[in-house]
Structures are given as C-alpha cells and as structure tokens.
PDB file of C-alpha atoms in Angstrom:
ATOM      1  CA  MET G   1      28.516 -11.088  -5.137  1.00  0.00           C
ATOM      2  CA  SER G   2      27.146 -10.998  -1.701  1.00  0.00           C
ATOM      3  CA  LYS G   3      23.470 -10.507  -0.984  1.00  0.00           C
ATOM      4  CA  THR G   4      24.355  -7.273   0.960  1.00  0.00           C
ATOM      5  CA  LEU G   5      26.059  -5.832  -2.127  1.00  0.00           C
ATOM      6  CA  ASP G   6      23.108  -6.905  -4.378  1.00  0.00           C
ATOM      7  CA  LYS G   7      20.832  -5.026  -1.948  1.00  0.00           C
ATOM      8  CA  LEU G   8      22.926  -1.952  -2.104  1.00  0.00           C
ATOM      9  CA  LEU G   9      23.053  -1.914  -5.914  1.00  0.00           C
ATOM     10  CA  ALA G  10      19.388  -2.597  -6.243  1.00  0.00           C
ATOM     11  CA  LEU G  11      18.584   0.226  -3.772  1.00  0.00           C
ATOM     12  CA  ALA G  12      20.755   2.650  -5.669  1.00  0.00           C
ATOM     13  CA  GLU G  13      19.232   1.740  -8.989  1.00  0.00           C
ATOM     14  CA  SER G  14      15.748   2.295  -7.532  1.00  0.00           C
ATOM     15  CA  GLN G  15      16.666   5.844  -6.613  1.00  0.00           C
ATOM     16  CA  THR G  16      17.704   6.797 -10.201  1.00  0.00           C
ATOM     17  CA  GLY G  17      15.824   9.845 -11.367  1.00  0.00           C
ATOM     18  CA  TYR G  18      15.055  11.163  -7.871  1.00  0.00           C
ATOM     19  CA  THR G  19      15.115  15.026  -8.052  1.00  0.00           C
ATOM     20  CA  GLU G  20      15.775  17.439  -5.157  1.00  0.00           C
ATOM     21  CA  LYS G  21      12.976  19.723  -4.000  1.00  0.00           C
ATOM     22  CA  ASN G  22      12.649  23.422  -3.301  1.00  0.00           C
ATOM     23  CA  ASN G  23      11.315  22.811   0.277  1.00  0.00           C
ATOM     24  CA  ASP G  24      10.483  20.015   2.665  1.00  0.00           C
ATOM     25  CA  LYS G  25       7.146  19.193   1.029  1.00  0.00           C
ATOM     26  CA  ASP G  26       6.579  16.040  -0.994  1.00  0.00           C
ATOM     27  CA  LEU G  27      10.189  14.829  -0.334  1.00  0.00           C
ATOM     28  CA  ASP G  28       9.301  11.129  -1.016  1.00  0.00           C
ATOM     29  CA  ALA G  29       8.192  11.804  -4.653  1.00  0.00           C
ATOM     30  CA  ALA G  30      10.727  10.958  -7.310  1.00  0.00           C
ATOM     31  CA  VAL G  31      10.034  14.329  -8.910  1.00  0.00           C
ATOM     32  CA  GLY G  32       6.852  15.829  -7.440  1.00  0.00           C
ATOM     33  CA  SER G  33       5.360  19.388  -7.569  1.00  0.00           C
ATOM     34  CA  THR G  34       8.090  20.984  -5.474  1.00  0.00           C
ATOM     35  CA  ALA G  35      11.030  19.668  -7.595  1.00  0.00           C
ATOM     36  CA  GLY G  36      13.652  22.369  -8.142  1.00  0.00           C
ATOM     37  CA  ASN G  37      17.153  23.313  -7.050  1.00  0.00           C
ATOM     38  CA  GLY G  38      16.705  23.939  -3.298  1.00  0.00           C
ATOM     39  CA  ASN G  39      18.707  20.839  -2.203  1.00  0.00           C
ATOM     40  CA  HIS G  40      15.935  19.488  -0.085  1.00  0.00           C
ATOM     41  CA  THR G  41      15.840  15.678  -0.187  1.00  0.00           C
ATOM     42  CA  LYS G  42      14.399  12.695   1.653  1.00  0.00           C
ATOM     43  CA  TYR G  43      17.962  11.453   2.160  1.00  0.00           C
ATOM     44  CA  ALA G  44      18.853  14.438   4.449  1.00  0.00           C
ATOM     45  CA  ARG G  45      15.533  14.174   6.174  1.00  0.00           C
ATOM     46  CA  ASP G  46      15.934  10.473   6.990  1.00  0.00           C
ATOM     47  CA  LEU G  47      19.434  10.896   8.238  1.00  0.00           C
ATOM     48  CA  THR G  48      18.404  13.824  10.406  1.00  0.00           C
ATOM     49  CA  ALA G  49      15.658  11.680  11.901  1.00  0.00           C
ATOM     50  CA  MET G  50      18.403   9.166  12.837  1.00  0.00           C
ATOM     51  CA  GLY G  51      20.294  11.745  14.699  1.00  0.00           C
ATOM     52  CA  LEU G  52      22.859  12.266  11.968  1.00  0.00           C
ATOM     53  CA  PRO G  53      23.680  15.512  10.254  1.00  0.00           C
ATOM     54  CA  GLY G  54      21.612  15.423   7.162  1.00  0.00           C
ATOM     55  CA  TYR G  55      21.720  19.174   6.445  1.00  0.00           C
ATOM     56  CA  CYS G  56      18.612  19.437   4.289  1.00  0.00           C
ATOM     57  CA  GLY G  57      19.132  22.431   1.928  1.00  0.00           C
ATOM     58  CA  ALA G  58      22.819  21.757   1.420  1.00  0.00           C
ATOM     59  CA  ALA G  59      24.747  19.891  -1.219  1.00  0.00           C
ATOM     60  CA  TRP G  60      23.770  16.219  -0.841  1.00  0.00           C
ATOM     61  CA  CYS G  61      25.985  13.940  -3.023  1.00  0.00           C
ATOM     62  CA  ALA G  62      27.691  12.515   0.153  1.00  0.00           C
ATOM     63  CA  VAL G  63      24.558  12.521   2.172  1.00  0.00           C
ATOM     64  CA  TYR G  64      22.860  10.319  -0.483  1.00  0.00           C
ATOM     65  CA  GLN G  65      25.846   7.844  -0.277  1.00  0.00           C
ATOM     66  CA  MET G  66      25.495   7.813   3.509  1.00  0.00           C
ATOM     67  CA  TRP G  67      21.779   7.112   3.131  1.00  0.00           C
ATOM     68  CA  LEU G  68      22.485   4.093   0.879  1.00  0.00           C
ATOM     69  CA  GLU G  69      25.112   2.763   3.332  1.00  0.00           C
ATOM     70  CA  VAL G  70      22.830   3.144   6.346  1.00  0.00           C
ATOM     71  CA  LYS G  71      19.934   1.423   4.625  1.00  0.00           C
ATOM     72  CA  THR G  72      22.180  -1.446   3.557  1.00  0.00           C
ATOM     73  CA  MET G  73      24.607  -1.930   6.453  1.00  0.00           C
ATOM     74  CA  GLY G  74      23.071  -0.067   9.402  1.00  0.00           C
ATOM     75  CA  LYS G  75      23.988   3.271  11.066  1.00  0.00           C
ATOM     76  CA  GLU G  76      26.907   2.014  13.199  1.00  0.00           C
ATOM     77  CA  GLN G  77      28.751   0.326  10.267  1.00  0.00           C
ATOM     78  CA  ALA G  78      28.015   3.125   7.942  1.00  0.00           C
ATOM     79  CA  LEU G  79      29.686   5.662  10.257  1.00  0.00           C
ATOM     80  CA  LYS G  80      32.745   3.392  10.457  1.00  0.00           C
ATOM     81  CA  THR G  81      32.911   3.277   6.739  1.00  0.00           C
ATOM     82  CA  LEU G  82      32.266   6.868   5.706  1.00  0.00           C
ATOM     83  CA  GLY G  83      33.129   8.646   8.920  1.00  0.00           C
ATOM     84  CA  PRO G  84      31.196  11.031  11.193  1.00  0.00           C
ATOM     85  CA  GLN G  85      31.676  13.891   8.727  1.00  0.00           C
ATOM     86  CA  PHE G  86      30.240  11.886   5.885  1.00  0.00           C
ATOM     87  CA  TYR G  87      28.520  14.987   4.498  1.00  0.00           C
ATOM     88  CA  ASN G  88      31.850  16.316   3.241  1.00  0.00           C
ATOM     89  CA  CYS G  89      33.515  14.309   0.435  1.00  0.00           C
ATOM     90  CA  PHE G  90      37.050  15.210   1.391  1.00  0.00           C
ATOM     91  CA  ALA G  91      36.434  14.365   4.988  1.00  0.00           C
ATOM     92  CA  VAL G  92      35.203  10.938   3.735  1.00  0.00           C
ATOM     93  CA  ARG G  93      38.486  10.564   1.843  1.00  0.00           C
ATOM     94  CA  ASP G  94      40.591  11.600   4.902  1.00  0.00           C
ATOM     95  CA  HIS G  95      38.681   9.145   7.082  1.00  0.00           C
ATOM     96  CA  ALA G  96      39.338   6.359   4.493  1.00  0.00           C
ATOM     97  CA  LYS G  97      43.071   7.223   4.601  1.00  0.00           C
ATOM     98  CA  ALA G  98      43.128   7.209   8.355  1.00  0.00           C
ATOM     99  CA  THR G  99      41.378   3.839   8.608  1.00  0.00           C
ATOM    100  CA  GLY G 100      43.293   2.080   5.780  1.00  0.00           C
ATOM    101  CA  ARG G 101      40.393   2.124   3.359  1.00  0.00           C
ATOM    102  CA  TRP G 102      41.799   4.370   0.754  1.00  0.00           C
ATOM    103  CA  LEU G 103      42.652   3.085  -2.776  1.00  0.00           C
ATOM    104  CA  ALA G 104      44.567   5.594  -4.942  1.00  0.00           C
ATOM    105  CA  ALA G 105      43.585   6.708  -8.408  1.00  0.00           C
ATOM    106  CA  GLY G 106      44.840   4.409 -11.180  1.00  0.00           C
ATOM    107  CA  ALA G 107      43.856   1.233  -9.351  1.00  0.00           C
ATOM    108  CA  THR G 108      40.787  -0.742 -10.377  1.00  0.00           C
ATOM    109  CA  PRO G 109      37.971  -0.499  -7.803  1.00  0.00           C
ATOM    110  CA  LYS G 110      35.460  -3.113  -6.812  1.00  0.00           C
ATOM    111  CA  LEU G 111      31.647  -2.760  -6.866  1.00  0.00           C
ATOM    112  CA  GLY G 112      30.473  -0.954  -3.823  1.00  0.00           C
ATOM    113  CA  TYR G 113      33.515   1.199  -3.490  1.00  0.00           C
ATOM    114  CA  ARG G 114      32.954   4.999  -3.411  1.00  0.00           C
ATOM    115  CA  VAL G 115      34.893   7.164  -5.884  1.00  0.00           C
ATOM    116  CA  ILE G 116      35.983  10.703  -4.730  1.00  0.00           C
ATOM    117  CA  PHE G 117      36.353  13.313  -7.388  1.00  0.00           C
ATOM    118  CA  ARG G 118      38.602  16.437  -7.357  1.00  0.00           C
ATOM    119  CA  GLN G 119      35.418  18.527  -7.656  1.00  0.00           C
ATOM    120  CA  SER G 120      34.362  17.497  -4.151  1.00  0.00           C
ATOM    121  CA  HIS G 121      31.902  14.951  -5.462  1.00  0.00           C
ATOM    122  CA  ILE G 122      31.385  11.323  -4.430  1.00  0.00           C
ATOM    123  CA  ALA G 123      29.673   8.426  -6.290  1.00  0.00           C
ATOM    124  CA  LEU G 124      28.995   4.640  -5.864  1.00  0.00           C
ATOM    125  CA  VAL G 125      30.816   2.263  -8.191  1.00  0.00           C
ATOM    126  CA  THR G 126      28.199  -0.026  -9.762  1.00  0.00           C
ATOM    127  CA  ARG G 127      30.245  -1.663 -12.496  1.00  0.00           C
ATOM    128  CA  VAL G 128      33.812  -1.782 -13.893  1.00  0.00           C
ATOM    129  CA  ALA G 129      34.153  -2.840 -17.613  1.00  0.00           C
ATOM    130  CA  GLY G 130      35.943  -1.797 -20.716  1.00  0.00           C
ATOM    131  CA  GLY G 131      38.302   0.598 -18.947  1.00  0.00           C
ATOM    132  CA  ARG G 132      35.516   2.498 -17.350  1.00  0.00           C
ATOM    133  CA  ILE G 133      33.760   2.758 -14.081  1.00  0.00           C
ATOM    134  CA  TYR G 134      29.976   3.026 -13.834  1.00  0.00           C
ATOM    135  CA  THR G 135      28.455   4.947 -11.071  1.00  0.00           C
ATOM    136  CA  ASN G 136      25.305   5.898  -9.228  1.00  0.00           C
ATOM    137  CA  GLU G 137      25.498   9.347  -7.695  1.00  0.00           C
ATOM    138  CA  GLY G 138      23.300  12.016  -6.234  1.00  0.00           C
ATOM    139  CA  ASN G 139      23.095  15.777  -6.700  1.00  0.00           C
ATOM    140  CA  THR G 140      24.407  15.470 -10.311  1.00  0.00           C
ATOM    141  CA  SER G 141      23.008  15.565 -13.854  1.00  0.00           C
ATOM    142  CA  ASN G 142      23.206  13.336 -16.928  1.00  0.00           C
ATOM    143  CA  GLY G 143      26.143  13.638 -19.227  1.00  0.00           C
ATOM    144  CA  THR G 144      29.848  12.788 -19.286  1.00  0.00           C
ATOM    145  CA  ALA G 145      31.205  15.466 -16.982  1.00  0.00           C
ATOM    146  CA  VAL G 146      31.628  15.431 -13.192  1.00  0.00           C
ATOM    147  CA  VAL G 147      28.706  17.529 -11.894  1.00  0.00           C
ATOM    148  CA  ARG G 148      28.710  18.220  -8.202  1.00  0.00           C
ATOM    149  CA  ASN G 149      25.474  20.151  -7.922  1.00  0.00           C
ATOM    150  CA  GLY G 150      23.093  19.071 -10.536  1.00  0.00           C
ATOM    151  CA  GLY G 151      20.071  18.060  -8.513  1.00  0.00           C
ATOM    152  CA  MET G 152      19.312  14.456  -9.500  1.00  0.00           C
ATOM    153  CA  VAL G 153      20.334  10.828  -8.789  1.00  0.00           C
ATOM    154  CA  CYS G 154      21.844   9.550 -12.039  1.00  0.00           C
ATOM    155  CA  ASN G 155      23.791   6.625 -13.509  1.00  0.00           C
ATOM    156  CA  LYS G 156      26.971   7.761 -15.138  1.00  0.00           C
ATOM    157  CA  SER G 157      30.327   6.471 -16.255  1.00  0.00           C
ATOM    158  CA  TYR G 158      33.919   7.691 -16.536  1.00  0.00           C
ATOM    159  CA  PRO G 159      37.256   6.386 -17.812  1.00  0.00           C
ATOM    160  CA  LEU G 160      39.322   4.611 -15.176  1.00  0.00           C
ATOM    161  CA  LYS G 161      42.128   7.018 -15.885  1.00  0.00           C
ATOM    162  CA  ASP G 162      39.936  10.109 -15.687  1.00  0.00           C
ATOM    163  CA  SER G 163      42.050  12.887 -14.179  1.00  0.00           C
ATOM    164  CA  SER G 164      39.150  13.985 -12.013  1.00  0.00           C
ATOM    165  CA  ILE G 165      39.382  10.826  -9.901  1.00  0.00           C
ATOM    166  CA  LEU G 166      41.304  11.281  -6.624  1.00  0.00           C
ATOM    167  CA  GLY G 167      40.748   7.594  -5.558  1.00  0.00           C
ATOM    168  CA  TYR G 168      38.307   5.308  -3.836  1.00  0.00           C
ATOM    169  CA  VAL G 169      36.909   4.425  -0.454  1.00  0.00           C
ATOM    170  CA  MET G 170      37.096   0.676  -0.030  1.00  0.00           C
ATOM    171  CA  VAL G 171      33.986  -0.911   1.275  1.00  0.00           C
ATOM    172  CA  ASP G 172      33.629  -4.603   2.148  1.00  0.00           C
ATOM    173  CA  TYR G 173      30.266  -6.349   1.801  1.00  0.00           C
ATOM    174  CA  PRO G 174      30.960  -9.830   3.307  1.00  0.00           C
ATOM    175  CA  GLU G 175      29.464 -12.925   2.064  1.00  0.00           C
ATOM    176  CA  GLU G 176      26.716 -14.163   4.184  1.00  0.00           C
ATOM    177  CA  PRO G 177      27.294 -17.651   5.562  1.00  0.00           C
ATOM    178  CA  ALA G 178      25.297 -20.270   3.783  1.00  0.00           C
ATOM    179  CA  GLU G 179      22.326 -21.455   5.679  1.00  0.00           C
ATOM    180  CA  GLN G 180      23.137 -24.729   7.273  1.00  0.00           C
ATOM    181  CA  PRO G 181      20.573 -27.526   6.901  1.00  0.00           C
ATOM    182  CA  LYS G 182      18.740 -28.232  10.151  1.00  0.00           C
ATOM    183  CA  ARG G 183      19.950 -31.389  11.922  1.00  0.00           C
ATOM    184  CA  SER G 184      17.475 -34.219  11.767  1.00  0.00           C
ATOM    185  CA  GLY G 185      17.253 -37.806  13.161  1.00  0.00           C
ATOM    186  CA  TRP G 186      19.524 -39.816  15.433  1.00  0.00           C
ATOM    187  CA  SER G 187      23.076 -38.704  16.374  1.00  0.00           C
ATOM    188  CA  GLN G 188      25.555 -40.517  18.589  1.00  0.00           C
ATOM    189  CA  GLU G 189      27.182 -37.964  20.897  1.00  0.00           C
ATOM    190  CA  ASP G 190      29.050 -38.107  24.188  1.00  0.00           C
ATOM    191  CA  SER G 191      28.618 -41.904  24.643  1.00  0.00           C
ATOM    192  CA  GLY G 192      24.883 -41.648  24.113  1.00  0.00           C
ATOM    193  CA  TRP G 193      22.220 -40.842  21.511  1.00  0.00           C
ATOM    194  CA  LYS G 194      20.270 -37.704  20.633  1.00  0.00           C
ATOM    195  CA  PHE G 195      17.381 -37.204  18.358  1.00  0.00           C
ATOM    196  CA  TYR G 196      17.238 -33.946  16.355  1.00  0.00           C
ATOM    197  CA  ASN G 197      13.882 -32.559  15.309  1.00  0.00           C
ATOM    198  CA  GLY G 198      14.213 -31.612  11.659  1.00  0.00           C
ATOM    199  CA  ASP G 199      11.682 -28.638  12.037  1.00  0.00           C
ATOM    200  CA  THR G 200      13.803 -26.842  14.629  1.00  0.00           C
ATOM    201  CA  GLY G 201      17.229 -28.526  14.244  1.00  0.00           C
ATOM    202  CA  GLN G 202      17.260 -28.935  17.982  1.00  0.00           C
ATOM    203  CA  PRO G 203      17.528 -32.161  19.975  1.00  0.00           C
ATOM    204  CA  VAL G 204      14.425 -33.403  21.727  1.00  0.00           C
ATOM    205  CA  ARG G 205      14.730 -32.456  25.489  1.00  0.00           C
ATOM    206  CA  ASN G 206      12.657 -33.408  28.493  1.00  0.00           C
ATOM    207  CA  ALA G 207      10.087 -35.112  26.280  1.00  0.00           C
ATOM    208  CA  TRP G 208       8.893 -38.293  24.715  1.00  0.00           C
ATOM    209  CA  TYR G 209       9.529 -38.903  20.964  1.00  0.00           C
ATOM    210  CA  LYS G 210       7.991 -41.642  18.823  1.00  0.00           C
ATOM    211  CA  ASP G 211      10.262 -43.043  16.134  1.00  0.00           C
ATOM    212  CA  GLY G 212       8.570 -45.662  14.104  1.00  0.00           C
ATOM    213  CA  GLN G 213       6.545 -47.835  16.542  1.00  0.00           C
ATOM    214  CA  ASP G 214       8.750 -47.069  19.582  1.00  0.00           C
ATOM    215  CA  TRP G 215       8.751 -44.371  22.175  1.00  0.00           C
ATOM    216  CA  TYR G 216      11.820 -42.857  23.657  1.00  0.00           C
ATOM    217  CA  TRP G 217      12.457 -40.421  26.523  1.00  0.00           C
ATOM    218  CA  PHE G 218      15.180 -37.711  26.366  1.00  0.00           C
ATOM    219  CA  ASP G 219      16.531 -35.888  29.319  1.00  0.00           C
ATOM    220  CA  GLY G 220      17.229 -32.160  29.744  1.00  0.00           C
ATOM    221  CA  ALA G 221      20.577 -32.466  27.928  1.00  0.00           C
ATOM    222  CA  GLY G 222      18.780 -34.201  24.977  1.00  0.00           C
ATOM    223  CA  MET G 223      20.331 -37.667  25.755  1.00  0.00           C
ATOM    224  CA  MET G 224      18.198 -40.792  25.231  1.00  0.00           C
ATOM    225  CA  VAL G 225      17.477 -42.456  28.485  1.00  0.00           C
ATOM    226  CA  ARG G 226      18.063 -46.282  28.660  1.00  0.00           C
ATOM    227  CA  ASN G 227      18.192 -49.239  31.104  1.00  0.00           C
ATOM    228  CA  THR G 228      16.202 -47.515  33.719  1.00  0.00           C
ATOM    229  CA  TRP G 229      12.753 -46.876  35.218  1.00  0.00           C
ATOM    230  CA  TYR G 230      11.130 -43.582  34.445  1.00  0.00           C
ATOM    231  CA  GLN G 231       8.146 -42.137  36.359  1.00  0.00           C
ATOM    232  CA  TYR G 232       5.872 -39.970  34.200  1.00  0.00           C
ATOM    233  CA  LYS G 233       2.366 -38.689  35.134  1.00  0.00           C
ATOM    234  CA  ASP G 234       1.997 -41.095  38.078  1.00  0.00           C
ATOM    235  CA  ALA G 235       2.960 -44.155  35.983  1.00  0.00           C
ATOM    236  CA  TRP G 236       6.229 -46.080  35.743  1.00  0.00           C
ATOM    237  CA  TYR G 237       7.877 -46.931  32.429  1.00  0.00           C
ATOM    238  CA  TYR G 238      10.840 -49.024  31.718  1.00  0.00           C
ATOM    239  CA  LEU G 239      13.331 -47.891  29.035  1.00  0.00           C
ATOM    240  CA  GLY G 240      15.217 -50.909  27.628  1.00  0.00           C
ATOM    241  CA  ASP G 241      18.798 -51.311  26.526  1.00  0.00           C
ATOM    242  CA  ASP G 242      18.049 -49.742  23.161  1.00  0.00           C
ATOM    243  CA  GLY G 243      16.117 -46.809  24.891  1.00  0.00           C
ATOM    244  CA  ALA G 244      12.753 -47.945  23.589  1.00  0.00           C
ATOM    245  CA  MET G 245       9.903 -47.931  26.009  1.00  0.00           C
ATOM    246  CA  CYS G 246       9.114 -51.556  26.971  1.00  0.00           C
ATOM    247  CA  ARG G 247       5.733 -53.386  26.739  1.00  0.00           C
ATOM    248  CA  GLY G 248       4.592 -56.705  27.921  1.00  0.00           C
ATOM    249  CA  GLN G 249       6.673 -58.775  30.309  1.00  0.00           C
ATOM    250  CA  VAL G 250       9.998 -57.167  31.434  1.00  0.00           C
ATOM    251  CA  THR G 251      12.668 -58.747  33.524  1.00  0.00           C
ATOM    252  CA  VAL G 252      14.718 -56.205  35.554  1.00  0.00           C
ATOM    253  CA  ASP G 253      17.451 -57.307  38.097  1.00  0.00           C
ATOM    254  CA  GLY G 254      15.967 -60.788  38.179  1.00  0.00           C
ATOM    255  CA  LYS G 255      12.402 -59.534  38.775  1.00  0.00           C
ATOM    256  CA  TRP G 256       9.699 -59.524  36.179  1.00  0.00           C
ATOM    257  CA  TYR G 257       7.060 -56.821  35.601  1.00  0.00           C
ATOM    258  CA  ILE G 258       4.103 -56.459  33.376  1.00  0.00           C
ATOM    259  CA  MET G 259       3.753 -53.303  31.265  1.00  0.00           C
ATOM    260  CA  ASP G 260       0.507 -52.491  29.391  1.00  0.00           C
ATOM    261  CA  ASN G 261       0.292 -51.444  25.734  1.00  0.00           C
ATOM    262  CA  ALA G 262       1.018 -47.837  26.650  1.00  0.00           C
ATOM    263  CA  GLY G 263       4.209 -48.922  28.399  1.00  0.00           C
ATOM    264  CA  ARG G 264       2.892 -48.268  31.895  1.00  0.00           C
ATOM    265  CA  MET G 265       3.820 -50.696  34.668  1.00  0.00           C
ATOM    266  CA  ILE G 266       0.792 -52.648  35.907  1.00  0.00           C
ATOM    267  CA  VAL G 267       0.444 -52.377  39.670  1.00  0.00           C
ATOM    268  CA  GLU G 268      -2.883 -54.111  40.275  1.00  0.00           C
ATOM    269  CA  PRO G 269      -3.002 -57.950  40.989  1.00  0.00           C
ATOM    270  CA  VAL G 270      -2.050 -59.821  37.916  1.00  0.00           C
ATOM    271  CA  VAL G 271      -4.015 -62.816  36.685  1.00  0.00           C
ATOM    272  CA  LEU G 272      -2.236 -64.527  33.813  1.00  0.00           C
ATOM    273  CA  MET G 273      -4.279 -66.316  31.117  1.00  0.00           C
ATOM    274  CA  PRO G 274      -2.914 -68.680  28.530  1.00  0.00           C
ATOM    275  CA  ASP G 275      -2.817 -67.416  24.980  1.00  0.00           C
ATOM    276  CA  GLN G 276      -3.593 -69.481  21.881  1.00  0.00           C
ATOM    277  CA  ASN G 277      -0.132 -71.072  22.175  1.00  0.00           C
ATOM    278  CA  GLY G 278      -0.587 -71.905  25.861  1.00  0.00           C
ATOM    279  CA  ALA G 279       1.868 -69.280  27.021  1.00  0.00           C
ATOM    280  CA  LEU G 280       0.645 -67.293  30.081  1.00  0.00           C
ATOM    281  CA  GLN G 281      -0.093 -63.661  29.398  1.00  0.00           C
ATOM    282  CA  TYR G 282      -1.771 -60.718  31.064  1.00  0.00           C
ATOM    283  CA  PRO G 283      -5.071 -60.399  29.197  1.00  0.00           C
ATOM    284  CA  GLY G 284      -4.769 -56.613  28.995  1.00  0.00           C
ATOM    285  CA  LEU G 285      -1.888 -57.083  26.474  1.00  0.00           C
ATOM    286  CA  ALA G 286      -3.828 -58.943  23.902  1.00  0.00           C
ATOM    287  CA  GLY G 287      -3.832 -57.439  20.500  1.00  0.00           C
TER     288      GLY G 287
END
C-alpha cells in the first residue's frame, strides 16, 4: 500500500462521526452546538475557499469525497479523478466512464476506489474482505442500508453483490519511489575522479576537500584536479599525479620547488639546512 493511500484512509477515518450543521457556525467541530440537518459542513466551506463549487447547505456525500481527494492528491489531480461536477454522484460516474476509470458492478474494487450507488450516493472503499466492501462515507447514517442524506460521516459495509451498487470509480495512488541513499566518497567518472559529500549527495565543486591527511581541489564540474599548478588566495599549490596537494620538495618539468606544510609554494630565497640524516631541507618544513 502506498503512503498516499495510507494518508487517504487515515484522513477518512479521522472524519468518522463528523455531523453536518444547521448553519455556518462552528463548522470545524465534530458535532458542536449547531449540529443538525442543514447540510452545512466544513468540507463544502473548504472547497468553496479553493474556488470549487462546495455548495454549503446542499447534499454533501460527493463533496466530502472530493475534499478527501483534494487533501490527499491536490486540487488538480482531484478534478481529473472525480471531474468538475464532482458534487453530483452520477456526474462522477459519467466522468469515470469517459476517462476509462469506470469499473462495473460485480467486479472487486481496490482500496481507495469510490463506489457509486443507485440512490445517488458515493463512498470510499476502505477494505474488501469476506465478500463485502467496507466504506467511509459522508451525509449518511449508521446501519446496513444505503442512506444518501443522513447527516454524518460513517464507516459502513455492503455485500459485494449488493444490487444498489452501480460500479466503482478507479483511483490510482502510485507508490512513492524509495528514497535513494545519498552518494558518498570517491567515484571514478568521465576519465577522472569526483568526491561526493554524504551530507548532500552532491560532488564537491570549486572547493578544497580534505580526505585523510591529504587535500584535493575540485573544479566547477566536480572533477579532481591533478598534475597542475593551482593559484588560490595569492599562493601557488601543486596538485600531484594522485590529485593530492604536494608538500616539501616537488619536481615539475625538470625544475624543483619547495612547498611549505600548508602546500604553498615558497617564493622567498631558500636556504637549505641538513636534517639529522644529512639531507638538505628547507627548515620551514621541519616537523
């Protein structure tokens, strides 16, 4: 079951017991002081606020289903599914037939489908088991009969072969793609190397990156730079054959250069001093 369908079923269940009101006061209350039989609901109010024909004060079983669909799938997709005349059950049926979404009575519906009854009533299919469909529906009442103007949101059930069932509106709730793990670490691509930051999943670009004890520079395409000089903040660095920033003595094109411990080329006069083994070394590189 997709997360979207889970969301729809949970939303429908949360509305169970909501009762219509006599006027537009206290519409958000499940029952409230103005509960009655005036067909005023928060569902019609909310759809009207979206620029849709909610028709507060009119029969609202289909308006309730549209409200569920809009909350789950968004206004545009809900209109594609239930049609612009969603407030009329038979218009919903005709739209489903015209768009290839109609499933005739006698077939087994899936969760999330809408069932259309001969009494001009509509409900959400929440479960199919034991030869019965289980529904969540608005403007009805508890019991076993199809009630098209009962005033509440109720959970009900009917035999699959109930003669009152005209058929079903097929609704797809696609599976969301599994979240892919973010790329991390080195990756050889396009005859070069990139390094992906595990926090963002993106390659390092136009920046230094330290991996272990070594520093690397990556260009704007995210490719590791190698075998070249690179000027950064008024200093010159040499990036070796493996891409790592060089330190100490470096020979490039037959010439040798001294890089300090930060990898910067030393440009002042160099006085070499013997180390403990007698090898000549620039004293700034000690340690």
